[in-house]
CSV table of C-alpha atoms in Angstrom, one decimal:
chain,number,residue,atom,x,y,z
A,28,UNK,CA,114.8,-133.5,176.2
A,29,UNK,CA,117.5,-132.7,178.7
A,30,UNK,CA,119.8,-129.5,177.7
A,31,UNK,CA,123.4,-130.4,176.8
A,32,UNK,CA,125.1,-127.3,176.5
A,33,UNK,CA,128.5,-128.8,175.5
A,34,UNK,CA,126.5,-130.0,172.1
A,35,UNK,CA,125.4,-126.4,171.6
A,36,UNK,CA,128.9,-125.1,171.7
A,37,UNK,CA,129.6,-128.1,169.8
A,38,UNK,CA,127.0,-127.7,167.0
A,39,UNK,CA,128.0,-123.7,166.3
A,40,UNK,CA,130.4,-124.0,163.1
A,41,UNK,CA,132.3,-120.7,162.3
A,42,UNK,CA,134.4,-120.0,158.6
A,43,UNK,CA,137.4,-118.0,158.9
A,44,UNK,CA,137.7,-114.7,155.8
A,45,UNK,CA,139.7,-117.8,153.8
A,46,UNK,CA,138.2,-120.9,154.6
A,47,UNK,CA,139.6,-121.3,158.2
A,48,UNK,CA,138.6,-123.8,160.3
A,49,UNK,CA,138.9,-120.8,163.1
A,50,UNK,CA,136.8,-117.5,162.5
A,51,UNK,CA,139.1,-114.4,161.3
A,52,UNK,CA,140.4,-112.2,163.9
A,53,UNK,CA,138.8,-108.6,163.7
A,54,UNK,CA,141.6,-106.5,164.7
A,55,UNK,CA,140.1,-103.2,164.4
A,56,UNK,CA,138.9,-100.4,166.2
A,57,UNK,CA,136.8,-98.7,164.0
A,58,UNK,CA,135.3,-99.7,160.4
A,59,UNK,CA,134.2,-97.8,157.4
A,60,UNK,CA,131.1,-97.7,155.4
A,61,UNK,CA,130.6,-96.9,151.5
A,62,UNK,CA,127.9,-94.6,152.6
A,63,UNK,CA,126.6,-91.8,155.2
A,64,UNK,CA,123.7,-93.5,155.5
A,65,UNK,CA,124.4,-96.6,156.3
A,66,UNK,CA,126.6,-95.2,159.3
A,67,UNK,CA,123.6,-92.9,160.5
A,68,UNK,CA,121.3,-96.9,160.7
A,69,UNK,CA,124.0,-98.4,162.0
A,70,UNK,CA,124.4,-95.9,164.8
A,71,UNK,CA,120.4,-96.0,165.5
A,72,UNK,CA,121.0,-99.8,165.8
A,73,UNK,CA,118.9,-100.5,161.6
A,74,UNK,CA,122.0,-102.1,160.1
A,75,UNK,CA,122.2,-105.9,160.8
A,76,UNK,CA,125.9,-107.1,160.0
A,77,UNK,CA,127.3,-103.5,160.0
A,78,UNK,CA,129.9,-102.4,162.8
A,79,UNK,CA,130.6,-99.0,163.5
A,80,UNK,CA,133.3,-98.6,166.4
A,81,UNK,CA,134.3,-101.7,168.8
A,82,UNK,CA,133.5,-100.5,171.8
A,83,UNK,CA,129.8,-101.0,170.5
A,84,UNK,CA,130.5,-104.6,169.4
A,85,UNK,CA,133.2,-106.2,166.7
A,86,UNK,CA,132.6,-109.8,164.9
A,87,UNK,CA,135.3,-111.6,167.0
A,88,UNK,CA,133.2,-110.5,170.6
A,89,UNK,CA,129.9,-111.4,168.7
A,90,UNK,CA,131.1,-115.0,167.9
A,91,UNK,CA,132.0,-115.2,171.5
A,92,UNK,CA,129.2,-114.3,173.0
A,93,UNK,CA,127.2,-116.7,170.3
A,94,UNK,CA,128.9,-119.6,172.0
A,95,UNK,CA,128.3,-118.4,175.4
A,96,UNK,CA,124.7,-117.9,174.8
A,97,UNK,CA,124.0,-121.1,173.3
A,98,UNK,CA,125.9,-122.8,176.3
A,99,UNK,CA,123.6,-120.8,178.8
A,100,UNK,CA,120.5,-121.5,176.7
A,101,UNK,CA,119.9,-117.7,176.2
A,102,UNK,CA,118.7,-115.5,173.3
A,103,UNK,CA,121.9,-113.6,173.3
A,104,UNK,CA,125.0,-112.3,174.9
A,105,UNK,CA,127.5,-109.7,175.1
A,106,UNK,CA,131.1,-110.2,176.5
A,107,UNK,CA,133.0,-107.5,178.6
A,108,UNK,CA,136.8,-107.0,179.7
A,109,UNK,CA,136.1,-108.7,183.1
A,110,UNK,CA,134.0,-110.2,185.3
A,111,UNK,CA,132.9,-107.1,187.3
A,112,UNK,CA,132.6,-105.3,183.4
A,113,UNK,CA,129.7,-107.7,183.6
A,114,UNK,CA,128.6,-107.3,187.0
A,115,UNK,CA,128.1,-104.0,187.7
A,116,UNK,CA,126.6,-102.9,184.2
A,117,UNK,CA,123.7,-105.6,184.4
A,118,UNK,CA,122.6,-104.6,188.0
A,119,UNK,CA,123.1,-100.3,186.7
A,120,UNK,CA,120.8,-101.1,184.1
A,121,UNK,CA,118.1,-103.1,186.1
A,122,UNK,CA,118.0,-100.4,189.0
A,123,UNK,CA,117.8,-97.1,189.3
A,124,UNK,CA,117.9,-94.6,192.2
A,125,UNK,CA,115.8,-95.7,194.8
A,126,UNK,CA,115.7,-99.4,193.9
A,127,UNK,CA,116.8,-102.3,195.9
A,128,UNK,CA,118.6,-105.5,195.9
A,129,UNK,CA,118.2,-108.6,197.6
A,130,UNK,CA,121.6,-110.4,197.4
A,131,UNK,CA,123.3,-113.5,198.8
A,132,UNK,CA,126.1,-112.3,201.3
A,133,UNK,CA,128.4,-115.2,200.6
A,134,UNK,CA,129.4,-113.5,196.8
A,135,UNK,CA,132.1,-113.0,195.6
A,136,UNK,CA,134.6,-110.1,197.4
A,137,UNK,CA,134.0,-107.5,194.3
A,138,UNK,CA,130.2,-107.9,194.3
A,139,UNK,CA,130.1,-107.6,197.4
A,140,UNK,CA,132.3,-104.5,197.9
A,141,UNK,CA,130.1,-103.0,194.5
A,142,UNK,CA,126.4,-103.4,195.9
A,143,UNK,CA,127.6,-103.1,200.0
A,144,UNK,CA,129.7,-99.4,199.3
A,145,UNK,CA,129.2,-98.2,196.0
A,146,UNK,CA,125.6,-98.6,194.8
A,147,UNK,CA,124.3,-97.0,198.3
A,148,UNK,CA,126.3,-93.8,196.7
A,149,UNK,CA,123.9,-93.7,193.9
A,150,UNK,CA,120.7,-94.6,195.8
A,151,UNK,CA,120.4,-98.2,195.4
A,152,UNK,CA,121.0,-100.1,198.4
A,153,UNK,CA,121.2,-104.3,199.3
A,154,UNK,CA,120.1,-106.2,201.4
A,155,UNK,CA,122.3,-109.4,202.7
A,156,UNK,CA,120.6,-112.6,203.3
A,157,UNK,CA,121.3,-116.6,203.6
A,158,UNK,CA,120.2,-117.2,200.0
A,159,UNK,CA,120.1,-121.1,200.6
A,160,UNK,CA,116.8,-120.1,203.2
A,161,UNK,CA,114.0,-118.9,200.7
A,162,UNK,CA,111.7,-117.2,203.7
A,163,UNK,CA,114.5,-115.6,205.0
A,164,UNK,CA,114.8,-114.3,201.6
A,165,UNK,CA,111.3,-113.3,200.5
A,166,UNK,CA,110.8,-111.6,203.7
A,167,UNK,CA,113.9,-109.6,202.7
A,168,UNK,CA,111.8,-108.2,199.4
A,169,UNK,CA,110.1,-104.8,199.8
A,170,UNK,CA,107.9,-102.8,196.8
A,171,UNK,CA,111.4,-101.0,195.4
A,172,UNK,CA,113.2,-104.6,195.1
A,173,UNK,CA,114.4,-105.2,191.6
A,174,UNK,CA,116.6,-107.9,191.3
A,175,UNK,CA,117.3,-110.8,193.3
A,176,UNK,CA,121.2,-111.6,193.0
A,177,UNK,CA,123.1,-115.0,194.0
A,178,UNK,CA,126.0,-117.2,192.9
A,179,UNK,CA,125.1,-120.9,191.4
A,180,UNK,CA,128.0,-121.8,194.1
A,181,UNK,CA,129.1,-119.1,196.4
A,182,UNK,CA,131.8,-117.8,196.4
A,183,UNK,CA,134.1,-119.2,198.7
A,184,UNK,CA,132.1,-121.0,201.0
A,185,UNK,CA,130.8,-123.3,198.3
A,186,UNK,CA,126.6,-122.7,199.2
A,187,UNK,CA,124.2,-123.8,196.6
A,188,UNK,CA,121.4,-121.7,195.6
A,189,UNK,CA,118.3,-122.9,195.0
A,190,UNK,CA,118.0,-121.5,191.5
A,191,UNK,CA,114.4,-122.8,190.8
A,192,UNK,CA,112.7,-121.5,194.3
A,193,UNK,CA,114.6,-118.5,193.6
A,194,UNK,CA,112.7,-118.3,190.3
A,195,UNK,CA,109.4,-118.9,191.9
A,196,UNK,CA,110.1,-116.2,194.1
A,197,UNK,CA,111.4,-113.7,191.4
A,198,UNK,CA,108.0,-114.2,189.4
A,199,UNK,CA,106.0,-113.9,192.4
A,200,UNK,CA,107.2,-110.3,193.1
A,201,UNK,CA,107.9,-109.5,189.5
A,202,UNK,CA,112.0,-109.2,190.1
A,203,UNK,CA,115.0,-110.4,188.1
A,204,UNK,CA,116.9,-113.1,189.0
A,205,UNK,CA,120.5,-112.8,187.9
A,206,UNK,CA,122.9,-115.8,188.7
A,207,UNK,CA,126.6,-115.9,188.6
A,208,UNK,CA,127.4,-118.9,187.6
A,209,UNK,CA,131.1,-118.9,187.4
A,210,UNK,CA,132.0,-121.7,189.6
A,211,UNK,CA,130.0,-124.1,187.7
A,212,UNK,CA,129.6,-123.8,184.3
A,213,UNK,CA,128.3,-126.5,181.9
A,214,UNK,CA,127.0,-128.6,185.6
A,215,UNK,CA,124.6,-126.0,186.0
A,216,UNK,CA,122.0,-124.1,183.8
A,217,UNK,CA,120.7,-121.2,185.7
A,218,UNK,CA,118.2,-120.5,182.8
A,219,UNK,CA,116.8,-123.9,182.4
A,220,UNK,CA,116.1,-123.8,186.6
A,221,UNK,CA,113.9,-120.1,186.0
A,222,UNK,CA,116.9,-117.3,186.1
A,223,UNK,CA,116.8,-114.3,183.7
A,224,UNK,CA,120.3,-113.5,183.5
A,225,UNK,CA,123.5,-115.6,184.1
A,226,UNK,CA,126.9,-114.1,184.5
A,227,UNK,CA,130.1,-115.3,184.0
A,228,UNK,CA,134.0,-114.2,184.8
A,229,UNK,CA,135.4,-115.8,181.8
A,230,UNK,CA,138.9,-115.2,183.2
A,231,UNK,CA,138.2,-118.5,185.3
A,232,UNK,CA,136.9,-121.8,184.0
A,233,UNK,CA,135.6,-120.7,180.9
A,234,UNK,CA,138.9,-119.7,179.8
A,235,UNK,CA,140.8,-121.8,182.1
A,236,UNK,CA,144.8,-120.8,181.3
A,237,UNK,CA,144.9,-117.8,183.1
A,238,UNK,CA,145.9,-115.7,181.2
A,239,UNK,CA,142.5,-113.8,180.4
A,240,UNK,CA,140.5,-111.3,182.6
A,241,UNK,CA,137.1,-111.2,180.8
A,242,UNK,CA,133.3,-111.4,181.5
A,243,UNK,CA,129.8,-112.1,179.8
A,244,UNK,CA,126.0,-111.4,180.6
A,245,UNK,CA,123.7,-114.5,179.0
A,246,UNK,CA,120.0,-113.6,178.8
A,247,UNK,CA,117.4,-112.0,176.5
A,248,UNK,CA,117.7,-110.0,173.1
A,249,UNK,CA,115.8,-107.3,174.9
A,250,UNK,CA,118.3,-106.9,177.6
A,251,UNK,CA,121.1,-106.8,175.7
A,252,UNK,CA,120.2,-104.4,173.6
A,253,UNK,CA,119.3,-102.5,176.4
A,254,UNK,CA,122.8,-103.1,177.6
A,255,UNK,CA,124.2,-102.0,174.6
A,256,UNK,CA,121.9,-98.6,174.1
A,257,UNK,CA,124.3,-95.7,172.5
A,258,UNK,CA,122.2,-93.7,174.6
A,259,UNK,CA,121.7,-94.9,177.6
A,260,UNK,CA,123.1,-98.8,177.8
A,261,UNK,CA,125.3,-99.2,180.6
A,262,UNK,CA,127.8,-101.9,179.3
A,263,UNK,CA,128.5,-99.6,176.2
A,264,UNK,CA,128.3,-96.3,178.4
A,265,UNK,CA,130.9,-98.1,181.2
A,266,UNK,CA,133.1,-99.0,178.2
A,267,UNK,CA,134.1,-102.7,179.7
A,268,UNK,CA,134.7,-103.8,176.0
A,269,UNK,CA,136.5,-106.9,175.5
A,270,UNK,CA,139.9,-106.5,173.5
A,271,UNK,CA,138.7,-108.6,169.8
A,272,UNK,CA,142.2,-110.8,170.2
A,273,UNK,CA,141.0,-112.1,174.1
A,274,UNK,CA,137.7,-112.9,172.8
A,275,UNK,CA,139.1,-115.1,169.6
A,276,UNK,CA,141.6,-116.9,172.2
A,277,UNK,CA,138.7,-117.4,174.5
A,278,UNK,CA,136.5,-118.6,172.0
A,279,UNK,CA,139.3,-121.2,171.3
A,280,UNK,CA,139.1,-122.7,175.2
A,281,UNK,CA,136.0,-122.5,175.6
A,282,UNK,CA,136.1,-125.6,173.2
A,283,UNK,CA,137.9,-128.1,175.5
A,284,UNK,CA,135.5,-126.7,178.4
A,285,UNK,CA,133.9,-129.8,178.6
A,286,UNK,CA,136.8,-132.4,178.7
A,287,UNK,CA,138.2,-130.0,181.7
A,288,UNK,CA,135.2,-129.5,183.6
A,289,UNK,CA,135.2,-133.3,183.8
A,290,UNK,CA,138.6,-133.6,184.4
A,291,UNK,CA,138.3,-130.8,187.6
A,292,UNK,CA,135.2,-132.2,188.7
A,293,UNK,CA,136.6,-136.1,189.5
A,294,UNK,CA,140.1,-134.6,191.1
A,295,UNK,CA,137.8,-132.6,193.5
A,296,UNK,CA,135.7,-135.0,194.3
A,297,UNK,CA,138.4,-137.7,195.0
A,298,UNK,CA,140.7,-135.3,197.3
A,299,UNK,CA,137.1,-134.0,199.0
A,300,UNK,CA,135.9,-137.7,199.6
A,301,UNK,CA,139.8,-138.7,201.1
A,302,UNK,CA,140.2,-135.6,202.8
A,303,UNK,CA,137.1,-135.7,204.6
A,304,UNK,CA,138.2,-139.5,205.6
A,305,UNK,CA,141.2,-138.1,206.7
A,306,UNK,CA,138.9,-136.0,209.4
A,307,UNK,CA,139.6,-132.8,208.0
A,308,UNK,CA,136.4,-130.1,207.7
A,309,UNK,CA,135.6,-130.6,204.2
A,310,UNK,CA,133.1,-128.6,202.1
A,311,UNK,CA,132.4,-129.9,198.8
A,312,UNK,CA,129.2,-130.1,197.0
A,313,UNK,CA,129.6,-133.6,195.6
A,314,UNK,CA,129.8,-135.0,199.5
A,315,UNK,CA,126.9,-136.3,200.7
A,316,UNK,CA,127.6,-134.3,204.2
A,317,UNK,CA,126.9,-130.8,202.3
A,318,UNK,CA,124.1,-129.4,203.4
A,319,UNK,CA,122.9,-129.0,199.7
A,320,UNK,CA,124.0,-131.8,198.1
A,321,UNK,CA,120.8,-133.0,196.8
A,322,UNK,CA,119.6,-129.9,195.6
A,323,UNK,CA,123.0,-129.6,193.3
A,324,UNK,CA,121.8,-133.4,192.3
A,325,UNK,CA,118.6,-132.0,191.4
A,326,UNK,CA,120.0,-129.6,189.1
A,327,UNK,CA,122.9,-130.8,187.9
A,328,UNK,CA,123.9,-131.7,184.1
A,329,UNK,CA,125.2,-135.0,185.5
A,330,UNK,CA,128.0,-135.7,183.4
A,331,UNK,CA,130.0,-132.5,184.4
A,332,UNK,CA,130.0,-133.5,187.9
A,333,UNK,CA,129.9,-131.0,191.1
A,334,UNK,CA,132.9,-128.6,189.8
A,335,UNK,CA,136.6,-128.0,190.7
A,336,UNK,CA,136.4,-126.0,193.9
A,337,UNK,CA,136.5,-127.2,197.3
A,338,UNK,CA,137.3,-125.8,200.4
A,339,UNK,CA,139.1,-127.2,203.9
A,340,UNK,CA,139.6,-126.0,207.2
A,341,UNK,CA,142.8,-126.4,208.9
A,342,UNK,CA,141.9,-124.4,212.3
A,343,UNK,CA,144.3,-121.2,212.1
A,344,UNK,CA,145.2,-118.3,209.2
A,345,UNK,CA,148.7,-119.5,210.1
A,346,UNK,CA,148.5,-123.0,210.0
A,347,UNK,CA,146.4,-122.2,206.1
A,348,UNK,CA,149.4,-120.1,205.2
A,349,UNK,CA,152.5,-122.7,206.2
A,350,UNK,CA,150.6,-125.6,204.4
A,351,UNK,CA,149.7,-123.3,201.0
A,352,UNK,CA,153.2,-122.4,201.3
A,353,UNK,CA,154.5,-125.4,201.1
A,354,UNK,CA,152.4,-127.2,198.9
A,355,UNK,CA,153.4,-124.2,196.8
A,356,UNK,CA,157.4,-125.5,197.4
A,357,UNK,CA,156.4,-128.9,196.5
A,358,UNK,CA,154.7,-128.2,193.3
A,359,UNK,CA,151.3,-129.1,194.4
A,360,UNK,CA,149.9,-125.8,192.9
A,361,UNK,CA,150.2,-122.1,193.0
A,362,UNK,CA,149.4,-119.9,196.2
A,363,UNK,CA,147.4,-117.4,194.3
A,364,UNK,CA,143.4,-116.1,193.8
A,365,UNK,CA,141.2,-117.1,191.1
A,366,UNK,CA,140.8,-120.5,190.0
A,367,UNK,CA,139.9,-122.6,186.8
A,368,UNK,CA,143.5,-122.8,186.0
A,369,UNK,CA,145.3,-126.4,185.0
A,370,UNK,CA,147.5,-126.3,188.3
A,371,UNK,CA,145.6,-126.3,191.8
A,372,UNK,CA,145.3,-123.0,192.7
A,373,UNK,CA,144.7,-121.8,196.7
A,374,UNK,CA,144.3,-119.0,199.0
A,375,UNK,CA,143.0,-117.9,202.4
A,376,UNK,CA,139.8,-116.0,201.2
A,377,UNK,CA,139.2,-114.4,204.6
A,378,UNK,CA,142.3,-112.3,203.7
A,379,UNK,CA,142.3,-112.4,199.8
A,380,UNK,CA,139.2,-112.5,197.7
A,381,UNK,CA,136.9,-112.0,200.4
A,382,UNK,CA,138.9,-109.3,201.7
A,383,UNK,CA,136.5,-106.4,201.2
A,384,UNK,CA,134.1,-108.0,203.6
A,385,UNK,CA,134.7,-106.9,207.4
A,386,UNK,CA,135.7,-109.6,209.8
A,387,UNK,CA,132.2,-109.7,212.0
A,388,UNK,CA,130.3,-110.4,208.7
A,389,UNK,CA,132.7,-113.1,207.9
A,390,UNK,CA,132.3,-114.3,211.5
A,391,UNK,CA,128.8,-114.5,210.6
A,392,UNK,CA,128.8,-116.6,207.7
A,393,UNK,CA,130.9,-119.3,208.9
A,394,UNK,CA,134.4,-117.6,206.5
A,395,UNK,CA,137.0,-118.7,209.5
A,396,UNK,CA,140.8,-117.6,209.4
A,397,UNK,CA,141.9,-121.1,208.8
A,398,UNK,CA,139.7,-121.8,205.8
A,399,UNK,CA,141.4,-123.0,202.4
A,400,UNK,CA,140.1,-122.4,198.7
A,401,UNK,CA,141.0,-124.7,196.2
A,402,UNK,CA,140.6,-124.6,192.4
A,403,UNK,CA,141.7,-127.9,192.0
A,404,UNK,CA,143.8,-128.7,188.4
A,405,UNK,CA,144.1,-131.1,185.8
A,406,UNK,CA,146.0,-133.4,187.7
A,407,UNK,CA,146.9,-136.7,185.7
A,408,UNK,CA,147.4,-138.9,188.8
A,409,UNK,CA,145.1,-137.3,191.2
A,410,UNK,CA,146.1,-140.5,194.0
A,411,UNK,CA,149.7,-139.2,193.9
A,412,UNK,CA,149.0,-135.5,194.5
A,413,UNK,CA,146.6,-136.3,197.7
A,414,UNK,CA,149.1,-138.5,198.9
A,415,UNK,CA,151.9,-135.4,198.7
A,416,UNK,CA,149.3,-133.1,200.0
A,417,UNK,CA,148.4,-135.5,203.3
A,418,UNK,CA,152.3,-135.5,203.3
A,419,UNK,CA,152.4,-131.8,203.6
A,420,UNK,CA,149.6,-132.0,206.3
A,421,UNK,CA,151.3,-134.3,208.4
A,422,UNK,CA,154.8,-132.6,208.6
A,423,UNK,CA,153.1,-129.6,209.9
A,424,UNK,CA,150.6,-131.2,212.5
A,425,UNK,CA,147.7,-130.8,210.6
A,426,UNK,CA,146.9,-134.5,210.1
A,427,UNK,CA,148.4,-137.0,212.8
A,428,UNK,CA,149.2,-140.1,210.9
A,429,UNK,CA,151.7,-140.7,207.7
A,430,UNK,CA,149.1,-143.6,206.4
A,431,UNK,CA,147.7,-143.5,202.9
């Protein structure tokens, strides 16, 4: 049978304290027990359904991360207060001094900046590769490798990993394969496709009102346990707790995660198929010119399409910021980082979210000045914004011709 995540999330049923249709809020930071004893299990982890302190874990983050895990198609889950709460903890716990990484080097600015100049300070050092080219990256694997780390769709250049060769390659050499898969949630299972761990930024589509920073790490009971380890677990030793009233209004999105992943997915793929008619240099992993496109066929959950982010070039870092500007005046969207929200969002990663990495590097992996990243929206009438947007483009040279 094929997975459907969006009837897992659909099938979990919660009871608020009075009948709600909505599970009760936990507000608390710390709870009490009718006995000493029961707080001594609970602290050595023997007392199911007890909490102690909610930086160890509070009913409204364990409902969360319920849903989450049954979207992924994982034992378990635990949420954290971003996406690099998420990050950083999983890949602490899997490596230790000594250890290495073999990561994708078109990741998202914050991983990248995490693994290239802070992990070397604590003995575990990464190597860069073109993840989409599987000898490239097995020849990249030595004895102290660990964990192989990519993005389902990079981050911002929009490459597909090959999440099932990946998988071969990880049980081969007895590594992990962790896979953010925050640009494509519900279209892509890494778990189903081989992965041991997905990760999400929940502040982006999950959520998708941005007005949340939060993360989660999908994959097995063992690990998250591990994770959460009073002793030595480094998502409860880091302390990237998520607040109790951000996971309950989470939890509440994440509900209507599968009309808007729809919704995103058609308005990018329409703009991407009239833009690249339009003879602009289009990257989108619904077009049949990416170089990946039938590998994302391949592993695809069809009906939620190939996502909401697409990029363009328009040739020049100045020519980016006078169209973002004003599509920005003419309510197109919102010149601004992150994406997932209801309103097109866009940005010149080269000097935004991919920031952190220096300008050779971006040379070398094809990030040019003039590149655009769009989160595209919820658009209604998705013909009338690409027809203002070609507008834009025209008045300022980009496109040569007024016709729609």
């Amino acid at each position: 049978m094929k997975f459907k995540p969006a009837n897992n999330i659909q099938d979990l049923q919660y009871f608020g304290e009075f009948g709600g249709v909505n599970p009760s809020i936990s507000d608390s930071s710390t709870y009490t027990f009718l006995s000493a004893k029961t707080m001594f299990d609970t602290f050595e982890g023997n007392a199911d359904g007890c909490y102690l302190y909610s930086r160890h874990s509070s009913p409204s983050n364990l409902y969360l991360g319920e849903a989450l895990a049954a979207m992924e198609g994982t034992e378990t889950a635990t949420v954290t207060a971003s996406g690099m709460g998420a990050i950083t903890p999983v890949l602490l716990q899997l490596c230790d001094a000594g250890d290495h990484i073999v990561s994708s080097r078109t990741i998202y600015g914050g991983t990248y900046a995490f693994l290239k100049n802070f992990t070397p300070r604590l003995g575990i050092n990464t190597t860069f590769v073109d993840i989409t080219k599987l000898d490239v990256v097995e020849a990249a694997i030595t004895p102290k490798t660990k964990v192989l780390y990519c993005e389902s769709v990079s981050n911002p250049l929009l490459e597909v990993a090959d999440i099932k060769g990946l998988a071969q390659l990880a049980k081969k050499h007895n590594l992990k394969l962790v896979v953010d898969n925050t640009f494509s949630p519900l279209s892509i299972s890494p778990v189903k496709l081989g992965a041991d761990i997905v990760i999400h930024s929940l502040t982006k589509f999950i959520n998708g009102s941005s007005d949340t920073v939060g993360g989660v790490v999908c994959g097995s009971q063992e690990l998250i346990d591990d994770l959460r380890n009073v002793n030595d677990g480094a998502a409860m030793l880091l302390g990237s707790t998520m607040d109790s009233l951000r996971s309950a209004s989470v939890l509440k999105n994440l509900r209507t995660l599968h009309i808007r992943m729809q919704q995103h997915s058609y308005n990018a793929t329409y703009l991407a198929e009239k833009f690249e008619n339009d003879g602009l240099k289009t990257v989108y992993p619904g077009l049949a010119s990416h170089p990946s496109h039938e590998l994302f066929k391949s592993m695809m959950n069809e009906k939620y399409g190939f996502g909401g982010m697409m990029t363009i070039d328009v040739g020049s870092l100045d020519k980016a910021n006078a169209l973002m500007e004003l599509m920005q005046e003419r309510n197109l969207g919102y010149l601004a980082v992150s994406l997932g929200f209801y309103k097109t969002l866009f940005s010149a990663p080269g000097s935004s979210t991919s920031s952190e990495i220096p300008e050779e590097e971006q040379e070398a992996m094809g990030l040019s000045d003039g590149l655009i990243r769009f989160s595209i929206g919820l658009d209604a009438d998705i013909e009338r914004t690409y027809k203002m947007m070609k507008t834009c483009m025209v008045e300022l040279g980009i496109l040569k011709t007024q016709m729609v």
